[in-house]
Amino acid sequence: MSVTLSDEQQALFRLIEDTDQHVFITGRAGTGKSTLLQHFAWNTEKQIAICAPTGVAALNVEGQTIHSLFRLPIGLIAETEIEQSDATRRILNAIQTLVIDEISMVNADLMDAIDRSLRQARGKRGIPFGGVQVVMFGDPYQLAPVPPRGDELRYIQDHYRSFWFFDAKVWTGGRAADGDGMLDVGEHGAKLHVHELTHIHRQSDDGFKSMLNAVRYGRVTKDIADVLNERGARTPPQAEPGEVPIITLATRNDIVNTINSRHLAALPGREQIARAEVNGDFGRGEANYPADAELRLKVGAQVMFLRNDVAVPGEPPRWVNGSIGTVTRILGGTVRVEVDGEEFDVEPAVWERFRYAYNPGTKTLSREVVAEFTQFPLRLAWAVTIHKSQGKTYDQAIIDLGSGAFAPGQTYVALSRLTSLDGLYLTRPLRPRDIRVDEDVRRFMREAWEARQAARVEG
């Protein structure tokens, strides 16, 4: 894999490659966090394991889920001895660097379970993570963990400042800036280096970037809200023949399904169903699937690609993850899709679910394919949930917040998918309660910023 890194991405690559520091890499939408992770995965000389909190997120980075890699039980993981097989201990002992994507979705108790698992397996109980370097990617302003409930909530409230990963006991303690701009988290805790990518690749208009920044931090003034609402209060244009209708980003699945079903039913012709082929253990339920188990299509359907094209060497990709197109023909084992005026025959893609294994002969980690999911890399896309739009880029979108954003960061994720303000269409004006920022995130990021500023002054 060959990508061109910006100067700040290259500097962070060298930091995580050349040191054993624990690093949290964050940044606004479109700053290239995923690009840096992929570059590190392909170019590091370290023995790494990549994991993520959900099945789909793990597939996206060609890694394993956290629970699967560490063989952890589902649900709250209290301070008890963690059962480990010999095979699991061998794997955990072989890791030099652990990479965690979408870290903002990881609960504090799961972060501590990762720490305890590594200490226990490696026989280094007095060293955070048993001496393994931990590199984390994500943006807590965009994605939050699933809030605990009932007894789990009471346990978290009794043992943690919050349920966020950064308040895990492995990190917590007296926080103060030191000479490297890190957060010094106590005598017995790990030191977390927080680095924020700042160069935005998705948007080029400084005014729109500034507005998105205000939404991200919850600092939307009346003037900013007025501009967003005025620009978004237009009626979306009707798509002309051959044009792609504007996609709707909505808060809930039922809204998305209703929009997609209505548009599909309105098309003439016969509906055809492509059924996925699933081999091996792909997790529990369709929530772990990277695409629809049953993809319903007609000629004329608007679809979104769910993965990048595997381009011919030397040629640009025909489509990328998030590209929007129109089905022009369904024939046998292919679906023809028109993208930006060009038609391409799309074949089923194979998503592989990996599991790490230890090779005693070479004393290295290897990845084994334990399951395969085969389906056309397409999804109906007259509408998509804001959550599933994560990481995507659109020139135009209708944003439907319904009765209101129900999760912190939801409005920011929706707005930041757009490349410019010209592409914004709102089904209703933004309201103050739509701009939600978690106070624990605000606190943590403020402390990280203060640590960096203090380091600059001391340096």
CSV table of C-alpha atoms in Angstrom, one decimal:
chain,number,residue,atom,x,y,z
A,1,MET,CA,0.0,0.0,0.0
A,2,SER,CA,1.4,3.4,-1.0
A,3,VAL,CA,0.0,6.7,0.4
A,4,THR,CA,1.5,10.1,0.7
A,5,LEU,CA,1.6,11.4,4.2
A,6,SER,CA,1.5,15.0,5.2
A,7,ASP,CA,4.3,16.4,7.3
A,8,GLU,CA,2.3,16.0,10.5
A,9,GLN,CA,1.3,12.5,9.6
A,10,GLN,CA,4.9,11.6,8.8
A,11,ALA,CA,6.1,13.0,12.1
A,12,LEU,CA,3.5,11.0,14.0
A,13,PHE,CA,4.5,7.8,12.1
A,14,ARG,CA,8.1,8.3,13.1
A,15,LEU,CA,7.0,8.9,16.7
A,16,ILE,CA,5.1,5.7,17.0
A,17,GLU,CA,7.6,3.7,15.0
A,18,ASP,CA,10.8,5.0,16.7
A,19,THR,CA,9.6,5.1,20.3
A,20,ASP,CA,7.6,2.9,22.7
A,21,GLN,CA,5.4,5.8,23.9
A,22,HIS,CA,1.7,5.2,24.4
A,23,VAL,CA,0.0,7.5,21.9
A,24,PHE,CA,-3.6,8.6,21.3
A,25,ILE,CA,-3.9,10.1,17.8
A,26,THR,CA,-7.0,12.2,17.4
A,27,GLY,CA,-8.2,15.0,15.1
A,28,ARG,CA,-11.2,16.5,13.4
A,29,ALA,CA,-13.1,14.7,10.7
A,30,GLY,CA,-11.1,14.5,7.5
A,31,THR,CA,-7.7,14.9,9.0
A,32,GLY,CA,-6.4,11.5,7.9
A,33,LYS,CA,-6.4,9.4,11.0
A,34,SER,CA,-7.3,6.2,9.0
A,35,THR,CA,-4.7,7.0,6.4
A,36,LEU,CA,-2.0,7.2,9.1
A,37,LEU,CA,-3.2,3.9,10.7
A,38,GLN,CA,-3.1,2.1,7.4
A,39,HIS,CA,0.4,3.5,6.6
A,40,PHE,CA,1.7,2.3,9.9
A,41,ALA,CA,0.1,-1.1,9.5
A,42,TRP,CA,1.8,-1.6,6.2
A,43,ASN,CA,5.2,0.0,6.9
A,44,THR,CA,6.1,-0.7,10.5
A,45,GLU,CA,8.9,-3.1,11.4
A,46,LYS,CA,7.3,-3.8,14.7
A,47,GLN,CA,5.3,-6.9,15.5
A,48,ILE,CA,1.8,-5.4,15.8
A,49,ALA,CA,-1.8,-6.5,16.4
A,50,ILE,CA,-4.7,-4.3,15.3
A,51,CYS,CA,-8.0,-4.4,17.0
A,52,ALA,CA,-11.3,-2.4,17.3
A,53,PRO,CA,-14.3,-2.5,19.6
A,54,THR,CA,-16.8,-3.7,17.0
A,55,GLY,CA,-16.9,-6.3,14.3
A,56,VAL,CA,-17.4,-3.8,11.5
A,57,ALA,CA,-14.6,-1.5,12.8
A,58,ALA,CA,-12.3,-4.5,13.0
A,59,LEU,CA,-13.0,-5.5,9.4
A,60,ASN,CA,-12.3,-2.0,8.2
A,61,VAL,CA,-8.7,-2.1,9.6
A,62,GLU,CA,-8.2,-5.8,8.8
A,63,GLY,CA,-7.9,-6.6,12.5
A,64,GLN,CA,-9.7,-8.5,15.3
A,65,THR,CA,-12.3,-7.3,17.8
A,66,ILE,CA,-10.8,-6.5,21.2
A,67,HIS,CA,-12.9,-9.2,22.9
A,68,SER,CA,-11.9,-11.8,20.3
A,69,LEU,CA,-8.2,-11.0,20.5
A,70,PHE,CA,-8.0,-11.0,24.3
A,71,ARG,CA,-10.7,-13.6,24.8
A,72,LEU,CA,-12.6,-11.4,27.1
A,73,PRO,CA,-16.2,-12.0,28.3
A,74,ILE,CA,-19.0,-9.8,27.0
A,75,GLY,CA,-20.3,-7.2,29.4
A,76,LEU,CA,-18.7,-5.5,32.4
A,77,ILE,CA,-15.2,-6.7,33.2
A,78,ALA,CA,-14.5,-6.1,36.9
A,79,GLU,CA,-11.2,-6.5,38.6
A,80,THR,CA,-11.0,-10.2,38.6
A,81,GLU,CA,-8.4,-12.6,37.2
A,82,ILE,CA,-8.9,-13.1,33.5
A,83,GLU,CA,-8.9,-16.6,32.2
A,84,GLN,CA,-6.3,-17.1,29.5
A,85,SER,CA,-5.4,-20.2,27.5
A,86,ASP,CA,-1.8,-21.0,26.5
A,87,ALA,CA,-2.6,-19.9,22.9
A,88,THR,CA,-3.8,-16.5,24.1
A,89,ARG,CA,-0.8,-16.0,26.3
A,90,ARG,CA,1.6,-16.8,23.4
A,91,ILE,CA,-0.2,-14.3,21.2
A,92,LEU,CA,-0.1,-11.5,23.8
A,93,ASN,CA,3.5,-12.2,24.5
A,94,ALA,CA,4.5,-11.7,20.9
A,95,ILE,CA,2.9,-8.3,20.5
A,96,GLN,CA,5.3,-5.3,20.5
A,97,THR,CA,2.7,-2.6,19.6
A,98,LEU,CA,-1.1,-2.9,20.1
A,99,VAL,CA,-3.1,-0.7,17.7
A,100,ILE,CA,-6.7,0.2,18.7
A,101,ASP,CA,-9.0,1.9,16.2
A,102,GLU,CA,-12.2,3.7,17.2
A,103,ILE,CA,-10.8,4.0,20.7
A,104,SER,CA,-13.6,6.5,21.7
A,105,MET,CA,-16.1,3.6,21.7
A,106,VAL,CA,-14.0,1.6,24.3
A,107,ASN,CA,-15.3,1.8,27.8
A,108,ALA,CA,-13.0,2.5,30.8
A,109,ASP,CA,-13.4,-1.0,32.2
A,110,LEU,CA,-12.5,-2.6,28.8
A,111,MET,CA,-9.4,-0.4,28.6
A,112,ASP,CA,-8.3,-1.7,32.0
A,113,ALA,CA,-9.1,-5.3,31.0
A,114,ILE,CA,-6.7,-4.9,28.1
A,115,ASP,CA,-4.1,-3.6,30.5
A,116,ARG,CA,-4.6,-6.4,33.0
A,117,SER,CA,-4.7,-9.1,30.2
A,118,LEU,CA,-1.3,-8.0,28.9
A,119,ARG,CA,0.3,-7.7,32.4
A,120,GLN,CA,-1.0,-11.1,33.3
A,121,ALA,CA,-0.1,-12.9,30.1
A,122,ARG,CA,3.4,-11.4,30.0
A,123,GLY,CA,4.2,-11.9,33.7
A,124,LYS,CA,4.8,-8.1,34.1
A,125,ARG,CA,2.1,-7.1,36.5
A,126,GLY,CA,3.9,-4.0,37.7
A,127,ILE,CA,4.3,-2.5,34.1
A,128,PRO,CA,1.4,-0.9,32.3
A,129,PHE,CA,0.2,-3.1,29.4
A,130,GLY,CA,2.9,-5.6,30.3
A,131,GLY,CA,5.5,-3.5,28.4
A,132,VAL,CA,3.4,-3.4,25.2
A,133,GLN,CA,3.2,0.0,23.3
A,134,VAL,CA,-0.4,1.0,22.8
A,135,VAL,CA,-1.3,3.3,19.9
A,136,MET,CA,-4.9,4.5,19.7
A,137,PHE,CA,-6.9,6.2,17.0
A,138,GLY,CA,-10.2,8.0,17.2
A,139,ASP,CA,-12.1,11.1,17.9
A,140,PRO,CA,-14.2,11.3,21.1
A,141,TYR,CA,-16.0,14.3,19.6
A,142,GLN,CA,-17.6,11.9,17.0
A,143,LEU,CA,-18.2,8.5,18.6
A,144,ALA,CA,-19.1,7.7,22.2
A,145,PRO,CA,-19.1,4.3,24.0
A,146,VAL,CA,-22.4,2.7,24.7
A,147,PRO,CA,-23.5,4.1,28.1
A,148,PRO,CA,-23.7,1.5,30.8
A,149,ARG,CA,-27.0,0.8,32.5
A,150,GLY,CA,-28.3,-0.7,35.7
A,151,ASP,CA,-25.7,-2.5,37.9
A,152,GLU,CA,-23.0,-1.8,35.3
A,153,LEU,CA,-23.7,1.9,35.5
A,154,ARG,CA,-23.5,1.8,39.3
A,155,TYR,CA,-20.2,-0.1,39.2
A,156,ILE,CA,-18.7,2.5,36.8
A,157,GLN,CA,-19.9,5.3,38.9
A,158,ASP,CA,-18.3,3.8,42.0
A,159,HIS,CA,-15.0,3.0,40.4
A,160,TYR,CA,-14.4,5.5,37.5
A,161,ARG,CA,-14.7,9.2,36.9
A,162,SER,CA,-16.5,8.5,33.7
A,163,PHE,CA,-17.0,5.5,31.4
A,164,TRP,CA,-14.7,6.9,28.7
A,165,PHE,CA,-11.4,5.1,27.9
A,166,PHE,CA,-9.3,8.0,29.0
A,167,ASP,CA,-10.6,7.6,32.6
A,168,ALA,CA,-9.5,4.0,32.8
A,169,LYS,CA,-7.3,3.3,35.9
A,170,VAL,CA,-4.3,2.5,33.7
A,171,TRP,CA,-4.2,6.2,32.8
A,172,THR,CA,-5.7,8.1,35.8
A,173,GLY,CA,-3.9,9.9,38.6
A,174,GLY,CA,-2.5,13.4,39.0
A,175,ARG,CA,-2.3,15.0,35.6
A,176,ALA,CA,0.3,17.5,34.8
A,177,ALA,CA,2.3,18.6,31.7
A,178,ASP,CA,5.8,17.6,31.3
A,179,GLY,CA,8.5,18.5,28.8
A,180,ASP,CA,7.1,16.3,26.0
A,181,GLY,CA,3.6,17.6,26.2
A,182,MET,CA,2.3,14.3,27.6
A,183,LEU,CA,-0.2,13.7,30.3
A,184,ASP,CA,1.6,12.4,33.4
A,185,VAL,CA,-1.0,10.1,34.9
A,186,GLY,CA,0.5,9.1,38.2
A,187,GLU,CA,3.3,7.1,39.7
A,188,HIS,CA,1.8,3.7,38.9
A,189,GLY,CA,-0.1,4.7,35.7
A,190,ALA,CA,0.9,4.8,32.1
A,191,LYS,CA,1.8,8.1,30.4
A,192,LEU,CA,-0.5,9.0,27.5
A,193,HIS,CA,0.8,11.2,24.7
A,194,VAL,CA,-2.1,12.9,23.0
A,195,HIS,CA,-1.5,14.2,19.5
A,196,GLU,CA,-4.1,15.9,17.4
A,197,LEU,CA,-3.9,16.0,13.6
A,198,THR,CA,-4.9,19.5,12.4
A,199,HIS,CA,-4.7,19.6,8.6
A,200,ILE,CA,-8.1,18.9,7.2
A,201,HIS,CA,-8.1,17.2,3.8
A,202,ARG,CA,-11.9,17.0,3.3
A,203,GLN,CA,-12.9,20.7,3.3
A,204,SER,CA,-10.9,23.6,1.7
A,205,ASP,CA,-13.1,26.5,2.7
A,206,ASP,CA,-11.8,28.1,5.9
A,207,GLY,CA,-15.1,29.6,6.8
A,208,PHE,CA,-16.8,26.2,6.7
A,209,LYS,CA,-13.9,24.6,8.6
A,210,SER,CA,-14.4,27.2,11.3
A,211,MET,CA,-18.1,26.5,11.6
A,212,LEU,CA,-17.5,22.8,11.8
A,213,ASN,CA,-14.9,23.4,14.5
A,214,ALA,CA,-17.5,25.4,16.5
A,215,VAL,CA,-20.0,22.5,16.2
A,216,ARG,CA,-17.3,20.0,17.3
A,217,TYR,CA,-16.5,21.9,20.4
A,218,GLY,CA,-20.0,23.0,21.2
A,219,ARG,CA,-19.2,26.7,20.7
A,220,VAL,CA,-21.9,27.6,18.1
A,221,THR,CA,-22.8,31.3,18.2
A,222,LYS,CA,-26.1,32.7,17.0
A,223,ASP,CA,-24.2,34.0,13.9
A,224,ILE,CA,-22.8,30.6,13.0
A,225,ALA,CA,-26.2,28.9,13.6
A,226,ASP,CA,-27.9,31.6,11.4
A,227,VAL,CA,-25.5,30.9,8.6
A,228,LEU,CA,-25.9,27.1,8.7
A,229,ASN,CA,-29.6,27.4,8.9
A,230,GLU,CA,-29.9,30.0,6.2
A,231,ARG,CA,-27.7,28.0,3.8
A,232,GLY,CA,-29.4,24.7,4.7
A,233,ALA,CA,-33.0,26.0,4.4
A,234,ARG,CA,-33.0,25.4,0.6
A,235,THR,CA,-35.2,22.9,-1.1
A,236,PRO,CA,-33.0,20.1,-2.5
A,237,PRO,CA,-33.1,20.1,-6.3
A,238,GLN,CA,-34.9,17.3,-8.1
A,239,ALA,CA,-32.4,15.0,-9.8
A,240,GLU,CA,-32.5,15.2,-13.6
A,241,PRO,CA,-32.4,12.0,-15.7
A,242,GLY,CA,-29.0,10.6,-15.3
A,243,GLU,CA,-28.2,12.5,-12.1
A,244,VAL,CA,-27.8,11.0,-8.7
A,245,PRO,CA,-30.3,12.2,-6.1
A,246,ILE,CA,-28.9,13.8,-3.0
A,247,ILE,CA,-28.3,11.4,-0.2
A,248,THR,CA,-30.1,11.8,3.2
A,249,LEU,CA,-28.2,11.4,6.4
A,250,ALA,CA,-30.7,10.6,9.2
A,251,THR,CA,-30.4,9.8,12.9
A,252,ARG,CA,-32.4,6.5,13.0
A,253,ASN,CA,-32.5,3.3,11.1
A,254,ASP,CA,-36.2,3.3,10.7
A,255,ILE,CA,-36.1,6.6,8.9
A,256,VAL,CA,-33.4,5.4,6.6
A,257,ASN,CA,-35.1,2.1,5.8
A,258,THR,CA,-38.4,3.9,5.1
A,259,ILE,CA,-36.7,6.3,2.6
A,260,ASN,CA,-34.8,3.6,0.9
A,261,SER,CA,-37.8,1.2,0.6
A,262,ARG,CA,-40.0,4.0,-0.7
A,263,HIS,CA,-37.6,4.9,-3.5
A,264,LEU,CA,-36.9,1.3,-4.4
A,265,ALA,CA,-40.6,0.5,-4.6
A,266,ALA,CA,-41.2,3.5,-6.9
A,267,LEU,CA,-38.8,2.2,-9.5
A,268,PRO,CA,-40.2,0.2,-12.4
A,269,GLY,CA,-39.0,-3.3,-13.1
A,270,ARG,CA,-38.4,-6.4,-11.0
A,271,GLU,CA,-36.7,-6.4,-7.6
A,272,GLN,CA,-33.8,-8.8,-7.4
A,273,ILE,CA,-32.1,-10.1,-4.3
A,274,ALA,CA,-28.4,-10.8,-3.8
A,275,ARG,CA,-27.9,-13.1,-0.8
A,276,ALA,CA,-24.6,-13.0,1.0
A,277,GLU,CA,-22.5,-16.1,1.4
A,278,VAL,CA,-21.1,-16.5,4.9
A,279,ASN,CA,-18.4,-19.1,5.7
A,280,GLY,CA,-16.9,-19.6,9.1
A,281,ASP,CA,-17.5,-17.7,12.4
A,282,PHE,CA,-18.5,-14.2,11.5
A,283,GLY,CA,-19.9,-13.2,14.9
A,284,ARG,CA,-23.3,-13.0,16.3
A,285,GLY,CA,-26.0,-11.5,14.2
A,286,GLU,CA,-26.1,-9.2,11.2
A,287,ALA,CA,-24.8,-6.3,13.1
A,288,ASN,CA,-21.3,-7.8,12.6
A,289,TYR,CA,-21.8,-8.0,8.8
A,290,PRO,CA,-20.0,-5.4,6.6
A,291,ALA,CA,-22.9,-5.4,4.1
A,292,ASP,CA,-26.6,-6.4,3.9
A,293,ALA,CA,-27.2,-10.2,4.2
A,294,GLU,CA,-29.9,-9.6,1.6
A,295,LEU,CA,-29.3,-6.8,-0.9
A,296,ARG,CA,-32.4,-5.7,-2.7
A,297,LEU,CA,-31.8,-3.9,-6.0
A,298,LYS,CA,-33.5,-2.7,-9.1
A,299,VAL,CA,-32.2,-1.0,-12.2
A,300,GLY,CA,-32.2,2.7,-11.3
A,301,ALA,CA,-31.4,2.1,-7.6
A,302,GLN,CA,-29.1,4.6,-5.9
A,303,VAL,CA,-26.3,2.7,-4.2
A,304,MET,CA,-23.2,3.5,-2.1
A,305,PHE,CA,-19.9,1.6,-2.3
A,306,LEU,CA,-18.9,0.0,1.0
A,307,ARG,CA,-15.2,-0.4,0.2
A,308,ASN,CA,-12.5,0.9,-2.0
A,309,ASP,CA,-11.9,-0.5,-5.5
A,310,VAL,CA,-8.9,-2.8,-5.8
A,311,ALA,CA,-7.3,-0.7,-8.5
A,312,VAL,CA,-5.1,-2.0,-11.3
A,313,PRO,CA,-1.5,-1.0,-10.4
A,314,GLY,CA,-0.8,2.4,-12.0
A,315,GLU,CA,-4.4,3.3,-12.5
A,316,PRO,CA,-6.7,5.3,-10.2
A,317,PRO,CA,-9.4,3.5,-8.3
A,318,ARG,CA,-12.8,3.4,-10.1
A,319,TRP,CA,-14.6,4.1,-6.9
A,320,VAL,CA,-13.9,4.6,-3.2
A,321,ASN,CA,-15.7,3.7,0.0
A,322,GLY,CA,-18.6,6.1,0.1
A,323,SER,CA,-18.9,6.7,-3.7
A,324,ILE,CA,-22.5,7.1,-4.8
A,325,GLY,CA,-23.8,5.6,-8.1
A,326,THR,CA,-26.8,4.3,-9.9
A,327,VAL,CA,-27.5,0.7,-10.9
A,328,THR,CA,-27.9,0.4,-14.7
A,329,ARG,CA,-28.0,-3.3,-15.2
A,330,ILE,CA,-28.2,-6.5,-13.1
A,331,LEU,CA,-26.9,-9.5,-14.9
A,332,GLY,CA,-25.8,-12.8,-13.5
A,333,GLY,CA,-22.9,-12.4,-11.1
A,334,THR,CA,-22.4,-8.6,-11.7
A,335,VAL,CA,-24.1,-5.4,-11.1
A,336,ARG,CA,-23.4,-2.5,-13.4
A,337,VAL,CA,-23.2,0.8,-11.6
A,338,GLU,CA,-22.8,4.3,-13.1
A,339,VAL,CA,-20.4,6.5,-11.1
A,340,ASP,CA,-19.7,10.1,-12.3
A,341,GLY,CA,-20.8,9.3,-15.8
A,342,GLU,CA,-18.9,6.1,-16.2
A,343,GLU,CA,-20.3,2.6,-15.9
A,344,PHE,CA,-18.5,-0.2,-14.1
A,345,ASP,CA,-19.3,-3.9,-13.6
A,346,VAL,CA,-19.2,-4.6,-9.9
A,347,GLU,CA,-18.6,-8.1,-8.7
A,348,PRO,CA,-19.1,-9.6,-5.2
A,349,ALA,CA,-16.4,-8.7,-2.8
A,350,VAL,CA,-15.0,-10.9,0.0
A,351,TRP,CA,-14.5,-9.5,3.5
A,352,GLU,CA,-12.2,-11.7,5.6
A,353,ARG,CA,-12.4,-11.9,9.3
A,354,PHE,CA,-8.9,-12.5,10.8
A,355,ARG,CA,-7.6,-14.0,14.0
A,356,TYR,CA,-4.1,-13.6,15.2
A,357,ALA,CA,-2.0,-16.7,15.8
A,358,TYR,CA,1.5,-17.3,17.2
A,359,ASN,CA,4.0,-19.2,15.1
A,360,PRO,CA,6.5,-20.9,17.5
A,361,GLY,CA,8.9,-21.7,14.6
A,362,THR,CA,9.5,-18.0,13.7
A,363,LYS,CA,8.3,-16.6,17.1
A,364,THR,CA,6.1,-14.2,15.2
A,365,LEU,CA,2.5,-13.3,15.0
A,366,SER,CA,0.5,-14.3,11.9
A,367,ARG,CA,-3.1,-13.7,10.8
A,368,GLU,CA,-5.4,-16.5,10.0
A,369,VAL,CA,-8.7,-16.1,8.0
A,370,VAL,CA,-11.4,-17.6,10.2
A,371,ALA,CA,-14.5,-16.4,8.3
A,372,GLU,CA,-15.5,-14.9,4.9
A,373,PHE,CA,-18.4,-12.8,4.0
A,374,THR,CA,-19.1,-12.5,0.2
A,375,GLN,CA,-21.6,-9.9,-1.1
A,376,PHE,CA,-21.7,-7.0,-3.5
A,377,PRO,CA,-20.0,-4.1,-1.9
A,378,LEU,CA,-23.1,-2.0,-2.2
A,379,ARG,CA,-25.9,-0.6,-0.1
A,380,LEU,CA,-29.0,1.3,-1.0
A,381,ALA,CA,-28.2,4.9,-0.6
A,382,TRP,CA,-31.0,7.3,-1.0
A,383,ALA,CA,-30.5,7.5,2.8
A,384,VAL,CA,-28.0,6.3,5.3
A,385,THR,CA,-27.7,6.7,9.1
A,386,ILE,CA,-25.3,9.3,10.4
A,387,HIS,CA,-23.5,6.6,12.2
A,388,LYS,CA,-22.9,4.6,9.0
A,389,SER,CA,-21.8,7.7,7.2
A,390,GLN,CA,-18.8,7.9,9.5
A,391,GLY,CA,-15.6,8.2,7.4
A,392,LYS,CA,-17.5,9.0,4.2
A,393,THR,CA,-17.4,12.2,2.2
A,394,TYR,CA,-20.2,13.8,0.2
A,395,ASP,CA,-20.5,16.9,-2.0
A,396,GLN,CA,-24.2,17.2,-1.1
A,397,ALA,CA,-26.4,15.8,1.6
A,398,ILE,CA,-29.8,16.3,3.2
A,399,ILE,CA,-29.4,16.2,7.0
A,400,ASP,CA,-32.5,14.9,8.8
A,401,LEU,CA,-32.0,15.2,12.6
A,402,GLY,CA,-35.7,14.3,13.2
A,403,SER,CA,-36.7,15.1,16.8
A,404,GLY,CA,-33.1,15.9,17.7
A,405,ALA,CA,-29.6,14.5,17.8
A,406,PHE,CA,-29.7,11.9,20.6
A,407,ALA,CA,-25.9,11.3,21.0
A,408,PRO,CA,-23.0,13.7,21.5
A,409,GLY,CA,-21.2,14.5,18.3
A,410,GLN,CA,-24.0,13.3,16.0
A,411,THR,CA,-24.6,16.7,14.4
A,412,TYR,CA,-20.9,17.2,14.0
A,413,VAL,CA,-20.5,13.9,12.2
A,414,ALA,CA,-23.3,14.7,9.9
A,415,LEU,CA,-22.2,18.2,8.9
A,416,SER,CA,-18.5,17.2,8.6
A,417,ARG,CA,-19.3,14.6,5.9
A,418,LEU,CA,-19.8,17.5,3.5
A,419,THR,CA,-17.0,19.0,1.4
A,420,SER,CA,-18.5,22.5,1.4
A,421,LEU,CA,-21.4,24.6,2.8
A,422,ASP,CA,-22.9,24.7,-0.7
A,423,GLY,CA,-23.9,21.0,-0.4
A,424,LEU,CA,-25.8,21.4,2.9
A,425,TYR,CA,-29.6,20.9,3.0
A,426,LEU,CA,-31.5,20.7,6.3
A,427,THR,CA,-34.9,19.2,6.8
A,428,ARG,CA,-35.4,21.6,9.7
A,429,PRO,CA,-33.3,24.3,11.3
A,430,LEU,CA,-30.6,23.4,13.8
A,431,ARG,CA,-31.6,23.8,17.4
A,432,PRO,CA,-29.4,24.5,20.4
A,433,ARG,CA,-30.1,21.0,21.8
A,434,ASP,CA,-28.7,19.5,18.5
A,435,ILE,CA,-25.2,20.6,19.4
A,436,ARG,CA,-24.2,18.2,22.1
A,437,VAL,CA,-20.7,17.7,23.5
A,438,ASP,CA,-19.9,15.3,26.3
A,439,GLU,CA,-18.5,17.2,29.3
A,440,ASP,CA,-16.0,14.5,30.1
A,441,VAL,CA,-14.6,14.7,26.5
A,442,ARG,CA,-14.4,18.5,26.9
A,443,ARG,CA,-12.5,18.1,30.1
A,444,PHE,CA,-10.0,15.5,28.8
A,445,MET,CA,-9.3,17.4,25.6
A,446,ARG,CA,-8.8,20.6,27.4
A,447,GLU,CA,-6.3,19.0,29.8
A,448,ALA,CA,-4.5,17.5,26.8
A,449,TRP,CA,-4.3,20.9,25.1
A,450,GLU,CA,-3.1,22.6,28.3
A,451,ALA,CA,-0.3,19.9,28.5
A,452,ARG,CA,0.8,20.5,25.0
A,453,GLN,CA,0.8,24.3,25.5
A,454,ALA,CA,2.8,24.0,28.7
A,455,ALA,CA,5.3,21.7,26.9
A,456,ARG,CA,5.8,24.3,24.2
A,457,VAL,CA,6.5,27.0,26.8
A,458,GLU,CA,9.0,24.9,28.7
A,459,GLY,CA,10.6,23.8,25.4
